[in-house]
């Protein structure tokens, strides 16, 4: 017998709030706006999801670098007292051991062990210009070995996190993704609060994928605030936004970086130039562009000799000045250079200070720290501390780690939701249909324009998307159908 029953249809995508064309005032209904915001959220994910996955995974690696790297390189990074030697030896003796092991290299800085049982790290530049980190057992004064910091797990993560190891192009891709991620977080909050009743109704009815959608919304709502904080605090690093903000700040007498007024006496270089590219030691972000002063070269005595201070003298002076340990010490690169002792104050940017010590008399040439920063540099320094999960101790550390995990969950569950509701057997991507009611909603238009001005990469890419929509998709029906382009209003 022939079955005359009507075949079952595949369930339609979650419609969100009930859709009505217009309300009594002739304005688009909330359901239409919901679908329009959902469409933006959907297409933003094509740019945002890959970028956020890279940022979240590499950010997790960076957060746990001090735990991961000693596990991966215990032969280099771990050093314990011996039965015959229980006291760490002077840094000058450790420096001599490095110079003996690498006679053709230039030793440019050292980083104190971060905790008991760790080696001292000296950064050197080899004759061919390659930078390496040399690890020294502070008890036995023995060189344990060296490695290129860029080749470590955390070093690779840092370079991917910054620019995908692709220079300006990679930096632009990351900045574009970060700008659209801010938009995606904002639209996500609208979808979460506007569609909460529909999600509960669909979950109770047992609609396929409803639980995943609800969980995606809850995770996104929790992660969103932290994600926005991480994104905004990371923008000063970007090549375009960061550079433009610095230009505007400089024109108004401020800066995202600090300027050491004591270092203006014919400076040798900036502080970041005094340190090699190393991932185990660094200057505070706000001090990278601060000037490094010179030492005054004294006249030789009757025997033609000049008294020279050593690195241990610089450490004693820095301790006396109240800098927080562990120190990073940039060594003099010229006869009139200085010892630049940096108290990074890892868990408190407000304690960041650097002392420049004369290499001859051992006196303080200049000292500079958080209290001397311009107001903007203070804000950025605190933001960087939050971004790196260190400003509030373990609270910010684990908070940043959980944010990274939440971002990964959102980036996986979002595409999975689409995969479950994608149209089958149809030349369509399955995007939500809806147009932003810009003409009838001036506040929305103003908000988008302001966001486009604050985030130029978002504004420029949005204009390009609108041009493609009008000049290409509108005129090519096959493409319009594949992208689920809404019909003209």
Coordinates of C-alpha atoms in Angstrom, one line a residue:
X1 CA 0.0 0.0 0.0
X2 CA 1.3 3.5 -0.9
X3 CA 2.2 5.6 2.1
X4 CA 0.3 8.9 1.7
X5 CA 1.7 10.5 4.9
X6 CA 3.5 13.8 4.4
X7 CA 7.3 13.3 4.9
X8 CA 8.8 15.0 7.9
X9 CA 10.8 18.2 7.3
X10 CA 14.1 18.8 8.9
X11 CA 13.7 21.3 11.7
X12 CA 14.2 24.9 10.9
X13 CA 17.0 26.8 12.5
X14 CA 16.2 28.3 15.9
X15 CA 14.1 31.3 15.0
X16 CA 14.9 33.2 18.1
X17 CA 12.2 35.7 19.3
X18 CA 8.9 35.6 17.3
X19 CA 9.3 37.6 14.1
X20 CA 6.9 40.3 13.1
X21 CA 7.5 42.6 10.1
X22 CA 6.6 45.9 11.7
X23 CA 5.0 47.1 14.9
X24 CA 2.2 49.7 14.9
X25 CA 4.6 52.5 14.5
X26 CA 6.0 51.0 11.4
X27 CA 9.3 50.2 12.9
X28 CA 11.0 46.8 12.5
X29 CA 10.1 44.4 15.3
X30 CA 12.5 43.0 17.9
X31 CA 12.5 39.6 16.1
X32 CA 13.9 41.2 12.9
X33 CA 16.6 43.0 14.8
X34 CA 17.4 39.8 16.6
X35 CA 18.0 38.0 13.3
X36 CA 20.1 40.9 12.0
X37 CA 22.3 40.8 15.1
X38 CA 22.5 37.1 14.8
X39 CA 23.6 37.4 11.2
X40 CA 26.4 39.8 12.2
X41 CA 27.4 37.4 15.0
X42 CA 27.4 34.5 12.5
X43 CA 29.6 36.1 9.8
X44 CA 32.0 37.7 12.4
X45 CA 32.8 34.2 13.5
X46 CA 34.6 33.4 10.2
X47 CA 37.3 36.0 11.1
X48 CA 37.1 35.8 14.9
X49 CA 37.1 32.1 15.7
X50 CA 40.5 31.3 14.1
X51 CA 42.1 34.4 15.7
X52 CA 40.6 33.8 19.1
X53 CA 41.6 30.1 19.1
X54 CA 45.2 31.1 18.4
X55 CA 45.1 33.8 21.0
X56 CA 43.5 31.6 23.7
X57 CA 45.8 28.6 23.2
X58 CA 49.0 30.6 23.0
X59 CA 47.8 32.8 25.9
X60 CA 47.4 29.6 28.0
X61 CA 50.9 28.5 27.1
X62 CA 52.3 31.9 28.0
X63 CA 50.4 32.0 31.3
X64 CA 51.9 28.6 32.3
X65 CA 55.4 29.3 30.8
X66 CA 57.1 29.3 34.2
X67 CA 55.7 25.9 35.0
X68 CA 56.0 24.3 31.5
X69 CA 59.5 25.3 30.4
X70 CA 61.3 23.9 33.5
X71 CA 59.5 20.6 32.9
X72 CA 60.5 20.6 29.2
X73 CA 64.1 21.7 29.9
X74 CA 65.0 20.5 33.4
X75 CA 68.7 20.0 32.5
X76 CA 69.0 23.8 31.8
X77 CA 66.5 25.4 34.1
X78 CA 66.9 23.5 37.4
X79 CA 69.8 23.9 39.8
X80 CA 70.0 22.6 43.3
X81 CA 72.5 23.2 46.1
X82 CA 75.1 20.5 46.5
X83 CA 76.6 18.9 49.6
X84 CA 79.7 21.0 49.2
X85 CA 78.1 24.3 48.0
X86 CA 74.9 25.5 49.6
X87 CA 75.2 29.2 48.8
X88 CA 74.7 30.8 45.4
X89 CA 77.9 32.4 44.1
X90 CA 78.3 36.1 43.1
X91 CA 76.9 37.1 39.7
X92 CA 80.3 38.3 38.6
X93 CA 81.6 34.8 38.9
X94 CA 78.7 33.4 37.0
X95 CA 79.2 36.1 34.3
X96 CA 82.9 35.1 34.0
X97 CA 81.8 31.5 33.5
X98 CA 79.6 32.5 30.6
X99 CA 82.3 34.7 29.0
X100 CA 84.7 31.8 29.2
X101 CA 82.2 29.3 27.6
X102 CA 81.2 31.8 24.9
X103 CA 84.3 34.0 24.3
X104 CA 83.1 35.4 21.0
X105 CA 79.6 36.3 22.3
X106 CA 78.5 39.6 23.9
X107 CA 76.7 39.1 27.2
X108 CA 74.0 41.7 27.4
X109 CA 71.9 40.9 30.4
X110 CA 71.1 38.4 33.2
X111 CA 67.9 37.4 35.0
X112 CA 68.0 36.3 38.6
X113 CA 66.4 32.9 39.4
X114 CA 62.7 33.4 39.9
X115 CA 62.6 30.9 42.8
X116 CA 64.8 28.4 44.6
X117 CA 66.1 25.5 42.5
X118 CA 66.3 27.5 39.3
X119 CA 69.3 28.6 37.2
X120 CA 70.5 32.1 36.4
X121 CA 69.8 33.1 32.8
X122 CA 72.2 35.2 30.8
X123 CA 71.2 36.5 27.4
X124 CA 74.0 36.7 24.9
X125 CA 74.4 37.7 21.3
X126 CA 76.6 35.4 19.2
X127 CA 79.0 36.6 16.6
X128 CA 76.5 35.9 13.8
X129 CA 73.9 38.0 15.6
X130 CA 71.8 35.2 17.0
X131 CA 70.4 35.7 20.5
X132 CA 70.6 32.9 23.0
X133 CA 69.8 32.3 26.6
X134 CA 72.6 30.7 28.6
X135 CA 71.8 28.9 31.8
X136 CA 74.2 28.8 34.7
X137 CA 74.1 26.7 37.9
X138 CA 74.4 29.5 40.6
X139 CA 75.9 27.0 43.1
X140 CA 78.4 25.2 41.1
X141 CA 79.0 28.2 38.8
X142 CA 78.7 25.8 35.8
X143 CA 77.3 26.6 32.4
X144 CA 74.4 24.1 31.9
X145 CA 73.8 25.0 28.2
X146 CA 72.0 27.4 26.0
X147 CA 69.0 27.7 23.6
X148 CA 67.4 30.1 21.3
X149 CA 64.4 31.6 23.2
X150 CA 62.4 31.8 20.0
X151 CA 62.5 28.0 19.6
X152 CA 61.0 27.1 23.0
X153 CA 57.3 26.3 23.4
X154 CA 56.6 29.6 25.2
X155 CA 58.7 31.5 22.7
X156 CA 56.8 30.1 19.8
X157 CA 53.5 30.9 21.6
X158 CA 54.6 34.5 22.1
X159 CA 55.5 35.0 18.5
X160 CA 52.2 33.4 17.3
X161 CA 50.2 35.5 19.8
X162 CA 51.8 38.7 18.5
X163 CA 51.7 38.4 14.8
X164 CA 51.4 34.7 13.7
X165 CA 55.1 34.9 13.0
X166 CA 54.2 36.8 9.8
X167 CA 55.3 40.4 10.6
X168 CA 53.0 43.2 9.6
X169 CA 50.6 41.0 7.7
X170 CA 50.1 38.7 10.7
X171 CA 49.8 41.7 13.0
X172 CA 47.0 43.1 10.8
X173 CA 45.2 39.8 10.8
X174 CA 45.3 39.6 14.6
X175 CA 44.2 43.2 15.0
X176 CA 41.3 42.7 12.5
X177 CA 40.2 39.5 14.4
X178 CA 40.5 41.4 17.8
X179 CA 38.3 44.3 16.5
X180 CA 35.6 42.0 15.2
X181 CA 35.8 39.9 18.4
X182 CA 34.8 43.0 20.4
X183 CA 31.8 43.3 18.0
X184 CA 31.1 39.6 18.4
X185 CA 31.1 39.9 22.2
X186 CA 28.7 42.8 22.1
X187 CA 26.3 41.1 19.7
X188 CA 26.6 37.9 21.7
X189 CA 25.3 39.7 24.9
X190 CA 22.4 41.1 22.9
X191 CA 21.5 37.6 21.6
X192 CA 22.0 36.1 25.1
X193 CA 19.6 38.4 26.9
X194 CA 17.1 39.0 24.0
X195 CA 16.8 35.3 23.2
X196 CA 16.8 33.7 26.7
X197 CA 13.1 32.9 26.8
X198 CA 13.2 31.3 23.4
X199 CA 16.2 29.2 24.4
X200 CA 14.5 27.9 27.5
X201 CA 11.3 27.1 25.5
X202 CA 13.3 25.2 22.9
X203 CA 15.3 23.3 25.5
X204 CA 12.1 22.2 27.3
X205 CA 10.7 21.0 24.0
X206 CA 13.7 18.9 23.3
X207 CA 14.7 20.7 20.1
X208 CA 17.9 19.2 18.7
X209 CA 20.9 21.4 19.5
X210 CA 19.0 23.5 22.0
X211 CA 21.1 22.4 25.0
X212 CA 24.3 23.1 23.1
X213 CA 23.0 26.6 22.1
X214 CA 22.0 27.3 25.8
X215 CA 25.5 26.2 27.0
X216 CA 27.2 28.3 24.3
X217 CA 25.2 31.3 25.5
X218 CA 26.0 30.8 29.2
X219 CA 29.7 30.3 28.6
X220 CA 29.8 33.3 26.3
X221 CA 28.0 35.5 28.9
X222 CA 30.5 34.5 31.6
X223 CA 33.5 34.8 29.3
X224 CA 32.4 37.9 27.5
X225 CA 33.4 40.5 30.1
X226 CA 36.8 38.9 30.5
X227 CA 37.2 38.6 26.8
X228 CA 36.5 42.3 26.3
X229 CA 39.0 43.1 29.0
X230 CA 41.7 41.0 27.4
X231 CA 40.9 42.4 23.9
X232 CA 40.9 46.0 24.9
X233 CA 44.1 45.7 27.1
X234 CA 45.8 43.9 24.2
X235 CA 45.1 46.6 21.6
X236 CA 48.2 48.8 22.7
X237 CA 50.4 46.0 21.3
X238 CA 48.9 46.2 17.8
X239 CA 50.8 47.8 14.9
X240 CA 48.0 50.1 13.7
X241 CA 45.7 50.9 16.6
X242 CA 48.5 51.1 19.2
X243 CA 50.7 53.2 16.9
X244 CA 47.8 55.7 16.2
X245 CA 46.8 56.0 19.8
X246 CA 50.5 56.7 20.7
X247 CA 50.6 59.4 18.0
X248 CA 47.4 61.1 19.4
X249 CA 48.7 60.8 22.9
X250 CA 52.1 62.3 22.0
X251 CA 50.4 65.2 20.3
X252 CA 48.5 66.0 23.5
X253 CA 51.6 65.8 25.8
X254 CA 51.0 62.2 27.0
X255 CA 52.3 58.7 26.1
X256 CA 51.5 55.0 26.5
X257 CA 55.2 54.7 27.4
X258 CA 57.3 56.4 30.0
X259 CA 60.1 58.8 29.6
X260 CA 63.0 58.7 32.1
X261 CA 63.8 62.4 32.6
X262 CA 67.1 61.4 34.3
X263 CA 68.1 59.6 31.1
X264 CA 68.2 62.6 28.8
X265 CA 71.9 63.2 29.4
X266 CA 73.0 62.0 25.9
X267 CA 71.4 58.6 26.3
X268 CA 73.0 55.4 24.9
X269 CA 69.7 53.8 23.9
X270 CA 66.2 52.9 25.1
X271 CA 65.7 50.3 27.7
X272 CA 64.3 47.7 25.3
X273 CA 67.3 48.1 23.0
X274 CA 69.5 47.3 26.0
X275 CA 67.9 43.9 26.2
X276 CA 68.0 41.1 23.6
X277 CA 64.9 39.4 22.3
X278 CA 64.3 37.0 25.2
X279 CA 61.2 35.5 26.7
X280 CA 62.4 34.9 30.2
X281 CA 63.4 38.5 31.0
X282 CA 62.1 41.8 29.9
X283 CA 61.5 45.4 30.9
X284 CA 58.1 46.6 32.1
X285 CA 56.0 47.4 29.0
X286 CA 55.7 51.1 29.9
X287 CA 59.5 51.5 30.2
X288 CA 60.5 50.0 26.8
X289 CA 61.0 53.4 25.3
X290 CA 62.6 55.1 28.3
X291 CA 66.1 56.4 27.7
X292 CA 69.2 54.8 29.2
X293 CA 71.8 57.3 30.5
X294 CA 75.6 57.2 30.3
X295 CA 78.2 56.7 33.0
X296 CA 80.8 59.4 33.5
X297 CA 84.2 57.9 32.6
X298 CA 86.7 59.1 35.4
X299 CA 90.3 60.1 34.8
X300 CA 92.8 57.3 35.3
X301 CA 94.8 57.3 38.5
X302 CA 98.6 57.7 38.7
X303 CA 99.0 54.1 37.6
X304 CA 96.8 54.6 34.6
X305 CA 94.0 52.5 36.0
X306 CA 90.3 53.2 36.4
X307 CA 88.1 51.6 39.2
X308 CA 85.2 49.7 37.6
X309 CA 82.1 48.5 39.5
X310 CA 80.7 45.0 38.7
X311 CA 77.3 43.5 38.4
X312 CA 77.2 42.6 42.1
X313 CA 77.7 46.2 43.0
X314 CA 74.6 47.1 40.9
X315 CA 72.5 44.4 42.6
X316 CA 73.5 45.8 46.1
X317 CA 72.6 49.4 45.0
X318 CA 69.2 48.2 43.6
X319 CA 68.4 46.4 46.8
X320 CA 69.3 49.5 48.8
X321 CA 67.0 51.5 46.5
X322 CA 64.1 49.2 47.4
X323 CA 63.6 47.4 44.0
X324 CA 61.6 44.2 44.1
X325 CA 63.3 41.0 43.2
X326 CA 64.0 39.0 41.1
X327 CA 66.0 41.6 39.1
X328 CA 66.8 41.7 35.4
X329 CA 70.1 43.5 34.8
X330 CA 71.1 45.0 31.5
X331 CA 74.9 45.1 31.4
X332 CA 76.9 48.1 30.0
X333 CA 77.4 47.8 26.2
X334 CA 80.0 50.6 26.0
X335 CA 82.7 52.1 28.1
X336 CA 80.3 54.8 29.2
X337 CA 77.3 52.5 29.6
X338 CA 75.4 51.8 32.9
X339 CA 74.0 48.8 34.7
X340 CA 70.2 49.0 34.3
X341 CA 68.6 47.0 37.1
X342 CA 64.9 46.3 36.5
X343 CA 62.6 45.4 39.3
X344 CA 59.8 44.0 37.2
X345 CA 57.4 43.6 40.2
X346 CA 55.6 40.8 38.3
X347 CA 52.4 40.8 40.3
X348 CA 52.1 44.6 40.9
X349 CA 52.7 47.0 38.0
X350 CA 52.6 49.9 40.5
X351 CA 55.9 48.6 42.0
X352 CA 57.8 48.6 38.7
X353 CA 61.1 50.5 39.0
X354 CA 64.4 50.7 37.2
X355 CA 67.7 52.0 38.6
X356 CA 70.6 52.9 36.4
X357 CA 73.9 52.4 38.2
X358 CA 77.2 54.0 37.1
X359 CA 79.6 51.4 36.0
X360 CA 82.6 53.1 37.7
X361 CA 81.6 54.7 40.9
X362 CA 78.5 52.5 41.5
X363 CA 76.3 55.5 42.2
X364 CA 72.7 55.9 41.0
X365 CA 72.7 57.8 37.7
X366 CA 68.9 57.8 37.6
X367 CA 65.9 55.9 38.9
X368 CA 62.5 55.7 37.3
X369 CA 59.3 53.8 38.0
X370 CA 55.5 53.6 37.9
X371 CA 55.0 56.8 40.0
X372 CA 56.8 58.7 37.2
X373 CA 54.7 57.4 34.4
X374 CA 52.3 59.6 32.5
X375 CA 48.6 59.0 33.4
X376 CA 48.0 57.1 30.1
X377 CA 51.1 54.9 30.7
X378 CA 49.8 54.0 34.2
X379 CA 46.5 52.9 32.7
X380 CA 48.1 50.8 30.0
X381 CA 50.6 49.3 32.5
X382 CA 47.7 48.1 34.7
X383 CA 45.9 46.8 31.6
X384 CA 48.9 44.9 30.4
X385 CA 49.3 43.4 33.9
X386 CA 45.6 42.2 33.8
X387 CA 46.1 40.9 30.2
X388 CA 49.1 38.8 31.3
X389 CA 47.3 37.5 34.4
X390 CA 49.6 39.0 37.0
X391 CA 48.2 42.2 38.3
X392 CA 46.1 40.6 41.1
X393 CA 48.2 37.6 41.9
X394 CA 46.5 34.2 41.6
X395 CA 43.1 35.8 41.1
X396 CA 44.0 37.3 37.8
X397 CA 46.2 34.4 36.8
X398 CA 43.5 31.8 37.2
X399 CA 40.9 34.3 35.9
X400 CA 42.9 34.7 32.7
X401 CA 43.4 31.0 32.4
X402 CA 39.7 30.3 32.8
X403 CA 38.9 33.0 30.2
X404 CA 41.2 31.3 27.7
X405 CA 39.5 28.0 28.3
X406 CA 36.1 29.6 28.0
X407 CA 37.1 31.2 24.7
X408 CA 38.2 27.8 23.4
X409 CA 34.9 26.3 24.4
X410 CA 32.9 29.1 22.7
X411 CA 35.0 28.8 19.6
X412 CA 34.4 25.1 19.3
X413 CA 30.7 25.1 20.3
X414 CA 29.8 27.9 17.9
X415 CA 30.8 26.1 14.7
X416 CA 29.4 22.9 16.1
X417 CA 26.0 24.5 16.5
X418 CA 26.2 25.6 12.9
X419 CA 27.2 22.2 11.7
X420 CA 24.2 20.6 13.4
X421 CA 21.7 23.1 11.9
X422 CA 23.4 23.6 8.5
X423 CA 21.1 23.2 5.5
X424 CA 21.6 19.9 3.7
X425 CA 21.2 19.5 0.0
X426 CA 21.0 23.2 -0.6
X427 CA 23.4 25.7 -2.0
X428 CA 23.4 27.8 1.1
X429 CA 25.7 28.4 4.0
X430 CA 22.7 28.6 6.4
X431 CA 23.3 32.1 7.7
X432 CA 20.5 33.9 9.7
X433 CA 18.5 36.3 7.5
X434 CA 18.0 39.8 8.8
X435 CA 18.8 43.5 8.0
X436 CA 19.9 46.0 10.5
X437 CA 17.2 48.7 10.9
X438 CA 19.7 51.5 10.6
X439 CA 17.4 54.1 9.0
X440 CA 14.7 53.7 11.7
X441 CA 17.1 53.3 14.6
X442 CA 19.5 56.4 14.7
X443 CA 21.1 55.3 18.0
X444 CA 22.2 52.0 16.4
X445 CA 23.6 53.8 13.4
X446 CA 25.5 56.2 15.7
X447 CA 26.8 53.3 17.8
X448 CA 28.2 51.5 14.7
X449 CA 29.8 54.7 13.4
X450 CA 31.4 55.4 16.8
X451 CA 32.7 51.8 17.0
X452 CA 34.0 52.1 13.5
X453 CA 36.0 55.2 14.4
X454 CA 37.3 53.8 17.6
X455 CA 38.3 50.5 15.8
X456 CA 39.4 51.5 12.3
X457 CA 40.0 48.0 11.2
X458 CA 36.4 47.1 12.1
X459 CA 35.1 50.3 10.3
X460 CA 37.2 49.7 7.1
X461 CA 36.3 46.0 6.9
X462 CA 32.6 46.7 7.5
X463 CA 32.6 49.3 4.6
X464 CA 34.3 46.7 2.4
X465 CA 31.7 44.1 3.4
X466 CA 28.8 46.5 2.6
X467 CA 30.4 47.3 -0.8
X468 CA 30.7 43.6 -1.7
X469 CA 27.1 43.1 -0.6
X470 CA 25.8 45.9 -2.8
X471 CA 28.1 45.5 -5.8
X472 CA 28.5 41.8 -6.0
X473 CA 26.0 39.7 -3.9
X474 CA 23.1 41.9 -4.9
X475 CA 23.9 41.3 -8.6
X476 CA 24.8 37.6 -8.5
X477 CA 21.8 35.6 -7.5
X478 CA 23.8 32.4 -6.9
X479 CA 26.1 34.2 -4.5
X480 CA 23.2 35.9 -2.8
X481 CA 21.6 32.6 -2.3
X482 CA 24.7 30.9 -0.9
X483 CA 25.2 33.8 1.6
X484 CA 21.5 33.8 2.4
X485 CA 21.3 37.5 1.6
X486 CA 18.0 39.0 2.9
X487 CA 15.6 40.4 0.3
X488 CA 15.6 44.1 -0.2
X489 CA 13.3 45.9 2.3

